[in-house]
Short mmCIF file of C-alpha atoms and ligand atoms in Angstrom, two decimals:
data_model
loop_
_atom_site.label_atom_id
_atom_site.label_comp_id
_atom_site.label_asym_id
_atom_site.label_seq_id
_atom_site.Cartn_x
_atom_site.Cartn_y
_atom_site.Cartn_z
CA UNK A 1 -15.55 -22.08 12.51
CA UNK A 2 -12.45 -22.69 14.64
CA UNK A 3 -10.24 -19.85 15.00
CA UNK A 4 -7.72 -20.38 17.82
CA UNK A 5 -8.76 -16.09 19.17
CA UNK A 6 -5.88 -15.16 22.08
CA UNK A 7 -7.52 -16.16 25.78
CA UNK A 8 -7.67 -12.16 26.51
CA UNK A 9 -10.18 -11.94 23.79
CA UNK A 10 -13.87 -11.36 25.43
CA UNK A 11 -16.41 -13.22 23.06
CA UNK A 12 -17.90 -10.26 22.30
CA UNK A 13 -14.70 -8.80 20.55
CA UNK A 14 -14.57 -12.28 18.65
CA UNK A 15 -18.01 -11.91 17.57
CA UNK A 16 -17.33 -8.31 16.13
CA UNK A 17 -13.91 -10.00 14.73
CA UNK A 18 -15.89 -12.37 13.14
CA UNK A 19 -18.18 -10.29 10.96
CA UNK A 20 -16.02 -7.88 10.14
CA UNK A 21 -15.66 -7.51 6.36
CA UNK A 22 -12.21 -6.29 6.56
CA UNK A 23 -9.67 -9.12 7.07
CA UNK A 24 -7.96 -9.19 9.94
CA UNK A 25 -5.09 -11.35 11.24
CA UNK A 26 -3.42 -11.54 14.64
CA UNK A 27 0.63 -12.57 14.64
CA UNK A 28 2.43 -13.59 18.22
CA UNK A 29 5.32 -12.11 18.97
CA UNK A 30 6.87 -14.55 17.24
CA UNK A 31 5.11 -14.03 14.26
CA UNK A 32 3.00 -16.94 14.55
CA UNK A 33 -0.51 -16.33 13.50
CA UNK A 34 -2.96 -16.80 16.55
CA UNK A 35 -5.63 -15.73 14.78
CA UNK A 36 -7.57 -14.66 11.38
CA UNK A 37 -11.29 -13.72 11.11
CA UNK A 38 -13.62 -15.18 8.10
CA UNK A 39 -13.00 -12.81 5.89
CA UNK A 40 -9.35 -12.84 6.42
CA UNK A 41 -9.92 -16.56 5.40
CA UNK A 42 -11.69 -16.12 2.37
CA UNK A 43 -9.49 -12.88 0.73
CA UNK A 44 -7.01 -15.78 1.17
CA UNK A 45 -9.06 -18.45 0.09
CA UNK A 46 -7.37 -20.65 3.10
CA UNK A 47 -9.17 -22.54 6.27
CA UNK A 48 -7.95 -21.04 9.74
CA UNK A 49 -7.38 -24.60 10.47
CA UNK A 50 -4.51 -24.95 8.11
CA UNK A 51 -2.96 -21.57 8.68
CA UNK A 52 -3.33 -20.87 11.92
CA UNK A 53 0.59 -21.58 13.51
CA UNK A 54 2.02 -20.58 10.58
CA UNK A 55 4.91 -18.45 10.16
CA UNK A 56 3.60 -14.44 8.78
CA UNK A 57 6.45 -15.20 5.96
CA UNK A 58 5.00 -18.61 4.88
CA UNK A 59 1.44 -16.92 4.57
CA UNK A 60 2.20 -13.53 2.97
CA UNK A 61 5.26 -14.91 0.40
CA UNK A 62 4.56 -12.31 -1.98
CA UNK A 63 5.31 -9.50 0.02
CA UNK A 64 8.08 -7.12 -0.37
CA UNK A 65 10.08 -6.00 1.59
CA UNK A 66 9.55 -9.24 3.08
CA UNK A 67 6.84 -9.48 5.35
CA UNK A 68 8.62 -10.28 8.94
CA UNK A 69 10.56 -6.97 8.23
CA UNK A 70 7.59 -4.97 8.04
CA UNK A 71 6.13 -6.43 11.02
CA UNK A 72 9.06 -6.41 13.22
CA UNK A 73 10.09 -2.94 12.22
CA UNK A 74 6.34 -2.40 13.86
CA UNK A 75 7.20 -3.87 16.99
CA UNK A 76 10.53 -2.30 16.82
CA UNK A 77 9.23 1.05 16.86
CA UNK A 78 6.04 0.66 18.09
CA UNK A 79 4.73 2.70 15.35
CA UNK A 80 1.37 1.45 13.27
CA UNK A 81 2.11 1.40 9.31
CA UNK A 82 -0.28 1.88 6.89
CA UNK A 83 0.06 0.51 2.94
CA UNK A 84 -2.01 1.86 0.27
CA UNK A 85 -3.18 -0.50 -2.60
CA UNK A 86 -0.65 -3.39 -2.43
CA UNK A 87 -0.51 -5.61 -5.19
CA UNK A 88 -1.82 -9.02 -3.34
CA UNK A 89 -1.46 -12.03 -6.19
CA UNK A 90 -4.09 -14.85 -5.63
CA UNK A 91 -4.34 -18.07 -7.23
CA UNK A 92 -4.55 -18.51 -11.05
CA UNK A 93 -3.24 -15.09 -12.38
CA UNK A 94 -5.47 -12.86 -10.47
CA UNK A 95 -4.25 -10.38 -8.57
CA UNK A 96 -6.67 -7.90 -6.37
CA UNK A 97 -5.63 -4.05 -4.59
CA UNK A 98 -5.47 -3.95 -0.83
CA UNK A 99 -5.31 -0.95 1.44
CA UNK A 100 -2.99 -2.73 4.81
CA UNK A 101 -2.51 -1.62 8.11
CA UNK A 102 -0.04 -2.73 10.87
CA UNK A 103 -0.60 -2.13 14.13
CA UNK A 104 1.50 -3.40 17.21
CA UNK A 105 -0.45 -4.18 20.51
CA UNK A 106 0.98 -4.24 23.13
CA UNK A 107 0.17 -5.73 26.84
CA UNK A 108 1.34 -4.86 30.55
CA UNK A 109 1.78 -9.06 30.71
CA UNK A 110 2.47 -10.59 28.33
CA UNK A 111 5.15 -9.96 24.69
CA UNK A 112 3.58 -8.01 22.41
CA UNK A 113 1.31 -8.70 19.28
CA UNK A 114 0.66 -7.70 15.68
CA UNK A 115 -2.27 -6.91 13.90
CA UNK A 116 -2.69 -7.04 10.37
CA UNK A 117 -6.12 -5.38 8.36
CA UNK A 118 -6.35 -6.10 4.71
CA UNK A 119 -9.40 -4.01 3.32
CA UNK A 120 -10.04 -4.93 -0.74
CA UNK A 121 -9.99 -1.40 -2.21
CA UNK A 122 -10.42 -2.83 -5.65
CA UNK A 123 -13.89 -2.71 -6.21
CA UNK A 124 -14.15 1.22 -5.23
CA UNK A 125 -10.71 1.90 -7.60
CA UNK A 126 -12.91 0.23 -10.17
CA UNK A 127 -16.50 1.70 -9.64
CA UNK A 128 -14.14 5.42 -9.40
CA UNK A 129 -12.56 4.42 -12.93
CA UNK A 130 -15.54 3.50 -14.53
CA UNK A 131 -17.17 6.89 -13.66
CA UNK A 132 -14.87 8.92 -14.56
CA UNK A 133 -14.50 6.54 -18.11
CA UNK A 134 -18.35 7.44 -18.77
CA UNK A 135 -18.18 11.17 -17.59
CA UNK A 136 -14.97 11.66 -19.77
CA UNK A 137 -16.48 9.57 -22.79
CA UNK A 138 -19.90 11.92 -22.66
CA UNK A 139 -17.57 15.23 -22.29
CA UNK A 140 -15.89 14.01 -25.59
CA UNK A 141 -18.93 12.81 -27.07
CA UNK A 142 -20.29 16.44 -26.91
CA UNK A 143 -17.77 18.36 -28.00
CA UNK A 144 -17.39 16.10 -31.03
CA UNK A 145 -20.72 16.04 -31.50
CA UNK A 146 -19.89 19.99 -32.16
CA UNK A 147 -17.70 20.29 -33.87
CA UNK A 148 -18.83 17.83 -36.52
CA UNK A 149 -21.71 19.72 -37.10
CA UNK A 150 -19.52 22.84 -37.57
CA UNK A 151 -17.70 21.16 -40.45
CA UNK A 152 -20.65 19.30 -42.30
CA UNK A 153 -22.31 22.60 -43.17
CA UNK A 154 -19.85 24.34 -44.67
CA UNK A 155 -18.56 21.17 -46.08
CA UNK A 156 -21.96 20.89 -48.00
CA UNK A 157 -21.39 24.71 -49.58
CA UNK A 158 -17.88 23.49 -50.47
CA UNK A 159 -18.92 20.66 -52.89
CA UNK A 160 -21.26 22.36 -54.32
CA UNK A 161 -20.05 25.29 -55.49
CA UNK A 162 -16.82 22.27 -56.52
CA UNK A 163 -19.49 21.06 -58.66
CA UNK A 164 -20.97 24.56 -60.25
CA UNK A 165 -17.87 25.45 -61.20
CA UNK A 166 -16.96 21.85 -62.55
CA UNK A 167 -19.58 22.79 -65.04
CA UNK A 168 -18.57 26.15 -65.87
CA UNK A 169 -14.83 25.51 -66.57
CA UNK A 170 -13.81 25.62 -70.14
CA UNK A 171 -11.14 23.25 -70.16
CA UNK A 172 -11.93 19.81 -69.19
CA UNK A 173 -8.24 18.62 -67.81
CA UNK A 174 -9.34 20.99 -65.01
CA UNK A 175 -11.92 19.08 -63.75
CA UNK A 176 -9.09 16.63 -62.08
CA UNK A 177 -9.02 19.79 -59.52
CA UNK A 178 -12.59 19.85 -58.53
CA UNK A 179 -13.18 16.05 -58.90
CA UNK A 180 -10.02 16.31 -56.06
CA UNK A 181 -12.11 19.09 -54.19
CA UNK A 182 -15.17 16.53 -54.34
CA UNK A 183 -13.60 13.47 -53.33
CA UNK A 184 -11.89 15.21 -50.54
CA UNK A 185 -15.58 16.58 -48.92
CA UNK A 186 -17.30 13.34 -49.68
CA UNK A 187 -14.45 11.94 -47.39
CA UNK A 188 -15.02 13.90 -44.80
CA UNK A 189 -18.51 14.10 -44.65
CA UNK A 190 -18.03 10.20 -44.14
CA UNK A 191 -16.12 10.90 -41.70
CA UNK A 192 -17.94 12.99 -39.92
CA UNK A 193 -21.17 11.18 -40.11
CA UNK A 194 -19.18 8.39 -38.21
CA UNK A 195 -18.36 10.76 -35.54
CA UNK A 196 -21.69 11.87 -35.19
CA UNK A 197 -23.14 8.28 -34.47
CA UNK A 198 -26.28 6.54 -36.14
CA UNK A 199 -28.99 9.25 -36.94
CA UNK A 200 -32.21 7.01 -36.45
CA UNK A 201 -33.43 6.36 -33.37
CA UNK A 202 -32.91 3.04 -31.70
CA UNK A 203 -35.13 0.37 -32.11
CA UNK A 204 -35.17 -1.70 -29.34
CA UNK A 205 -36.42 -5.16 -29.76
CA UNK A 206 -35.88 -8.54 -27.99
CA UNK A 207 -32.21 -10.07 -28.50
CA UNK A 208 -30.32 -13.15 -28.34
CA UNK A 209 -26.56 -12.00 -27.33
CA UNK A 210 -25.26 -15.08 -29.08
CA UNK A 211 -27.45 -14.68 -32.35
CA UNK A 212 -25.30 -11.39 -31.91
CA UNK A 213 -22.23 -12.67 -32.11
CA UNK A 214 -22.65 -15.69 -34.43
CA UNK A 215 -23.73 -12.53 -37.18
CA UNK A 216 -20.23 -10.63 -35.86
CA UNK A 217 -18.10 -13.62 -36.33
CA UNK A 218 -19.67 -14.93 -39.50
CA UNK A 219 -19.03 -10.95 -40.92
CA UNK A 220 -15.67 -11.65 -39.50
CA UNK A 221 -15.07 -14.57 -41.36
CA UNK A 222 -15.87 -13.10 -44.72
CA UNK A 223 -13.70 -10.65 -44.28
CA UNK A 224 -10.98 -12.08 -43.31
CA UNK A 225 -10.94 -15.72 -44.88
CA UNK A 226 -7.47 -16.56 -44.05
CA UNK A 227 -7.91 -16.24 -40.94
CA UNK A 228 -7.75 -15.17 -37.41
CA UNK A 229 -9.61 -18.68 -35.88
CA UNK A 230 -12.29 -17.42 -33.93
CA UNK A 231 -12.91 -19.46 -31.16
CA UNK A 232 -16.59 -19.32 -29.12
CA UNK A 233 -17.21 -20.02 -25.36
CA UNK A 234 -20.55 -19.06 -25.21
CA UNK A 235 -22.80 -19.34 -21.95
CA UNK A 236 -25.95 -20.92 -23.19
CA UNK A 237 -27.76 -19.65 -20.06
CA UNK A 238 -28.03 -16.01 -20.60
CA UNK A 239 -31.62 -14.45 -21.01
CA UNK A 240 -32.69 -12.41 -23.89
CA UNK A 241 -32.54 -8.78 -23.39
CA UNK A 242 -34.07 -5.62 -25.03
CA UNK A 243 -31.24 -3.68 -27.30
CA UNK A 244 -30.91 -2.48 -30.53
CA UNK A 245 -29.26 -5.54 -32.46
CA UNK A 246 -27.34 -3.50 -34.79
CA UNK A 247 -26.32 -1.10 -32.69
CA UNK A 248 -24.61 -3.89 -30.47
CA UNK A 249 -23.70 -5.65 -33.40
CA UNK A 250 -21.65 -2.66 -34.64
CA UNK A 251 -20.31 -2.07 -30.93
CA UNK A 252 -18.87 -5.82 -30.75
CA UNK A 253 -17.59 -5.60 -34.72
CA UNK A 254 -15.50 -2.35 -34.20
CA UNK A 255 -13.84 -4.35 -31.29
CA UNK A 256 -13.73 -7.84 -33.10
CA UNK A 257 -12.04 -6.05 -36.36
CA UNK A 258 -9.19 -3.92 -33.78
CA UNK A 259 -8.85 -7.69 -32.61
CA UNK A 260 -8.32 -9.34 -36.63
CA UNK A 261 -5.71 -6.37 -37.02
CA UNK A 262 -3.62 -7.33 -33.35
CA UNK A 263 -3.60 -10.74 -34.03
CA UNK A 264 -3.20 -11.28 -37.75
CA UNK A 265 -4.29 -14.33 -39.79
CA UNK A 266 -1.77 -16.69 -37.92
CA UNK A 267 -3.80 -15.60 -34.53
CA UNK A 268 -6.52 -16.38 -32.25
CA UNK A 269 -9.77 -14.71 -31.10
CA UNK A 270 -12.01 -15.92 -28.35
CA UNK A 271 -15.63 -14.56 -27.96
CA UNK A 272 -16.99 -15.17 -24.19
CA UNK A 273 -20.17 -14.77 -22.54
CA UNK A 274 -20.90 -14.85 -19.29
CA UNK A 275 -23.80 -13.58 -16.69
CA UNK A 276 -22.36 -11.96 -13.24
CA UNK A 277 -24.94 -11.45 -10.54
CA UNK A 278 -24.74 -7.71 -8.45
CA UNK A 279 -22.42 -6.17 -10.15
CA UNK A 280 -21.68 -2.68 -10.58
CA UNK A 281 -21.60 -0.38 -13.66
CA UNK A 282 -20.28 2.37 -13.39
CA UNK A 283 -21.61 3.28 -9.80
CA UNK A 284 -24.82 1.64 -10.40
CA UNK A 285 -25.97 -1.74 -8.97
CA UNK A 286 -27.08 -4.81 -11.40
CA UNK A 287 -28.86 -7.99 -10.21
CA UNK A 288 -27.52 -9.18 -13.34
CA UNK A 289 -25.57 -8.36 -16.29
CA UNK A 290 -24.11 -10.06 -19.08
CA UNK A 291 -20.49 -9.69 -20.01
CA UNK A 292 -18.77 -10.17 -23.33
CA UNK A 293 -15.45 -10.68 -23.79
CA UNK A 294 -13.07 -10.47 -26.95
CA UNK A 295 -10.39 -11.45 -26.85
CA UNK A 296 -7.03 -11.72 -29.07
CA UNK A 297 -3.17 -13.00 -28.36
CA UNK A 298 -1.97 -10.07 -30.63
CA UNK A 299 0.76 -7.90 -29.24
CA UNK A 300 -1.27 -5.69 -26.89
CA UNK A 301 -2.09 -2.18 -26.40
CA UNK A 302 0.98 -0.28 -27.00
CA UNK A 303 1.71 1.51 -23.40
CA UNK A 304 2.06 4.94 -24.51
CA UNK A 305 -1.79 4.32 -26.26
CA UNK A 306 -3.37 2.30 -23.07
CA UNK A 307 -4.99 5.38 -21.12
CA UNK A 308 -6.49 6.66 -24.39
CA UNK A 309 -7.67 4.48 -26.38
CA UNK A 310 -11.37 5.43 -25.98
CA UNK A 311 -10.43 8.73 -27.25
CA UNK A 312 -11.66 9.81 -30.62
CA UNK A 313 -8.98 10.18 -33.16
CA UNK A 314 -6.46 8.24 -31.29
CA UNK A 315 -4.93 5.41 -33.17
CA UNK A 316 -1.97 3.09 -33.47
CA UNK A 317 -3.09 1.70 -36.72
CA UNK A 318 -1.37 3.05 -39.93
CA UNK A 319 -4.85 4.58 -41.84
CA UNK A 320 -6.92 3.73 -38.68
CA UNK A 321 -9.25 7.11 -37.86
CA UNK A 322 -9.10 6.14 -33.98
CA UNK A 323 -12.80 6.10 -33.95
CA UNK A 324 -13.86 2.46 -34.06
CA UNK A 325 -13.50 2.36 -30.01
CA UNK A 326 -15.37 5.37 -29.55
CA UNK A 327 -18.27 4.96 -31.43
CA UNK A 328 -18.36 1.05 -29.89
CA UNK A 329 -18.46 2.78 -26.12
CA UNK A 330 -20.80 5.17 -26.87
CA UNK A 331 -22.94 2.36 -28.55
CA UNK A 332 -22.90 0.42 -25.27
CA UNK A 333 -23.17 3.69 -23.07
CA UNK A 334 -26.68 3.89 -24.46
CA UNK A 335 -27.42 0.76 -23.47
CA UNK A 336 -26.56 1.26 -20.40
CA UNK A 337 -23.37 -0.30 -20.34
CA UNK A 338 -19.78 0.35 -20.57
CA UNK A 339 -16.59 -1.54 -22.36
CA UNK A 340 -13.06 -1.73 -20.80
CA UNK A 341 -10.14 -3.46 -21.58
CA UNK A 342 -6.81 -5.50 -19.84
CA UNK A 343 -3.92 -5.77 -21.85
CA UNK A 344 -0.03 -7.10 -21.74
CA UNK A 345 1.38 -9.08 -25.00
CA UNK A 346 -0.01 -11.94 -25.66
CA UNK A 347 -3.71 -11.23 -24.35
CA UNK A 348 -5.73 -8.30 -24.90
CA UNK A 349 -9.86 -8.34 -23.37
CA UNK A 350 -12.06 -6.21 -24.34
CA UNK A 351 -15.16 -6.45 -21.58
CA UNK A 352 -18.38 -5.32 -22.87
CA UNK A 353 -20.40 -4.93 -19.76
CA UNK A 354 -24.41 -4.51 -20.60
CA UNK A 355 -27.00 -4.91 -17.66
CA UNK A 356 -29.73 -7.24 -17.73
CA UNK A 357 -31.48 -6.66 -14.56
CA UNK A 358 -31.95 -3.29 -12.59
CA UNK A 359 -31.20 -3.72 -8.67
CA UNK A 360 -34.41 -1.78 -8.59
CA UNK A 361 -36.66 -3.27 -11.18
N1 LIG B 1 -7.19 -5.65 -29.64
C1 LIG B 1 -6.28 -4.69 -29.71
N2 LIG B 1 -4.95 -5.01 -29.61
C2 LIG B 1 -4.02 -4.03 -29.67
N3 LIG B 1 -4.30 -2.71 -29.83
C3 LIG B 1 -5.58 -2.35 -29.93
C4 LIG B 1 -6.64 -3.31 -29.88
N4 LIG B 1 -7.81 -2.64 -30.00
C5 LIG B 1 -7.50 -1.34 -30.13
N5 LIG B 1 -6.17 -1.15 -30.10
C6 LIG B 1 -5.45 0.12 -30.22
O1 LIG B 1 -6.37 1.17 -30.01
C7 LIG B 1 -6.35 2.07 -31.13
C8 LIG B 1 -7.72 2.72 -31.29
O2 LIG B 1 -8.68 1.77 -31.78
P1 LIG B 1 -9.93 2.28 -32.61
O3 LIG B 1 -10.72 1.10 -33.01
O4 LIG B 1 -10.61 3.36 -31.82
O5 LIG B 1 -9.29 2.99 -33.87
P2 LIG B 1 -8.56 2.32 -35.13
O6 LIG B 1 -8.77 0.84 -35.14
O7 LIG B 1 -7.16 2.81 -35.14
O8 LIG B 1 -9.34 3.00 -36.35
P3 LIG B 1 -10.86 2.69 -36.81
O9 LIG B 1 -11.58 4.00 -36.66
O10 LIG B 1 -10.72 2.28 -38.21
O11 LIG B 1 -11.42 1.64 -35.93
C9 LIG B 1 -5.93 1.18 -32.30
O12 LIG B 1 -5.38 1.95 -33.35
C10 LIG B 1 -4.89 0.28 -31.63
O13 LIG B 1 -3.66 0.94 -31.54
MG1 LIG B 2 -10.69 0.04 -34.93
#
């Protein structure tokens, strides 16, 4: 690796440089970078070769206020400045979080220089997120759990005694009332069996993700005829796992259906697999785990909805019960796994994140 390190640089301080996992770049006082380390090079995905000369302006392009200012204002004052998660766009339309810190060094000989650390806080934001996703989901999960049970008891006494009294009541054009009183606790005993989640215990057995998926979309299709297209990109790849099919096929149908109702018949749905090697779930480590995506060009996630929308009862849909995303997390949650979702017009992903491999098995 040829990295063009300052003269007054011991090797032993270029060695350290060098394995850092931070990324760290070194501007002149002309704001010339004299040096970046290997991971500097890789968050952006340049060779020192190429870069190293170039103007802190040409390299950072993104940044605002522009990045010269910045660094010069560091000089200027002699003051280090630290950012917290900066938006730092990479190729494609990936972006990734960045903690960065300026500090000015300066020497009895020479004009003085600028150091620049970019640390990738991304990954912790995320593994934070997810935890407190699952610790929020199970906190809701319980006290719905609850308070379901509270209603269907009572619920129970209510339609019967609807239906004694249905047969005591002397004139028939009353029945309309109890038939009402019926109806009514049927539908909410529905209800509230959906809240409380499948009563049988799971039955875990070998599965196919795509075998999955192919039953989802073919449900899908008979459904909804007309239409959205549903479009596969499947990973052929991916190992069988041990799940509960249904459970997983109800998990990636509540998703797939939100997905029909964003994008209408004119629209598009995309079902992805994919395999990711140590990755993280929630904060625990995965040799590997298997990641499905849905995905729809409907409108999006309405703002106001985005933070919530694994709430129960929370719903943007006119008649939707705001339980479909729920029920899907906790369905994956017992797996092991966990679902989040991206979304701007135009391109909403549901991730459904389920671990194949233990770092400790
Ligand atoms: N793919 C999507 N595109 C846009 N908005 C979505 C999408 N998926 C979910 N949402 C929003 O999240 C809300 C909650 O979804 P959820 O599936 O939990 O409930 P629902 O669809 O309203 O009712 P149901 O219980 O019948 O599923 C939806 O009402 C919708 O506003
Ligand atoms: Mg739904």
């Amino acid at each position: 690796m040829i990295t063009d390190i300052p003269p007054r640089t011991s090797s032993l301080e270029k060695t350290v440089l060098d394995n850092l996992i931070t990324a760290v770049l070194l501007f002149d006082s002309e704001l010339r970078l004299s040096y970046i380390n290997p991971a500097g090079e890789m968050l952006f995905q340049v060779s020192s070769r190429h870069v190293l000369g170039q103007r802190a302006c040409a390299l950072m392009p993104w940044s605002t206020p522009p990045v010269e200012e910045r660094l010069r204002d560091v000089l200027a004052t002699r003051h280090p400045l630290t950012e917290r998660e900066l938006i730092l766009p990479l190729s494609g339309d990936r972006t990734i979080r960045v903690n960065c810190t300026v500090l000015p060094l300066h020497h009895f000989d020479a004009p003085a220089d600028v150091l620049v650390e970019l640390c990738r806080v991304d990954r912790q934001l995320r593994i934070t997120r997810e935890e407190h996703l699952i610790s929020q989901h199970q906190a809701t999960q319980a006290l719905l759990r609850g308070l379901a049970h509270e209603i269907k008891n009572p619920l129970g006494g209510l339609r019967g005694a609807a239906q004694l009294l249905e047969r005591e009541l002397p004139d028939k054009s009353l029945r309309d009332y109890t038939q009402i009183i019926i109806d009514e606790a049927d539908r909410l005993q529905k209800l509230m069996d959906r809240m409380l989640g499948p009563n049988r215990i799971p039955k875990e057995q070998r599965v196919n993700i795509h075998q999955i998926l192919e039953h989802v979309r073919s449900l899908l299709q008979a459904e909804h005829p007309e239409g959205p297209r549903v479009i596969r990109d499947y990973d052929p790849s991916i190992p069988d796992f041990r799940a509960d099919p249904d459970r997983l096929i109800q998990a990636v149908l509540n998703l797939a259906r939100n997905a029909v109702a964003a994008s209408g018949p004119s629209g598009r749905i995309e079902l992805r697999t994919r395999v990711l090697r140590q990755f993280t779930i929630g904060n625990q480590c995965h040799r590997l785990v298997l990641r499905v995506e849905v995905v729809d060009n409907g409108e999006g996630v309405s703002p106001e909805l985005q933070d919530r929308i694994f709430f129960p009862m929370v719903s943007g849909q006119p008649g939707g019960t705001g339980l479909g995303l729920p029920i899907a997390q906790e369905l994956i949650n017992q797996h092991g796994g966990l679902i989040e979702c991206e979304s701007r017009p135009g391109k909403t992903k549901f991730f459904v994140y389920l671990p194949l491999e233990s770092c400790h098995e």
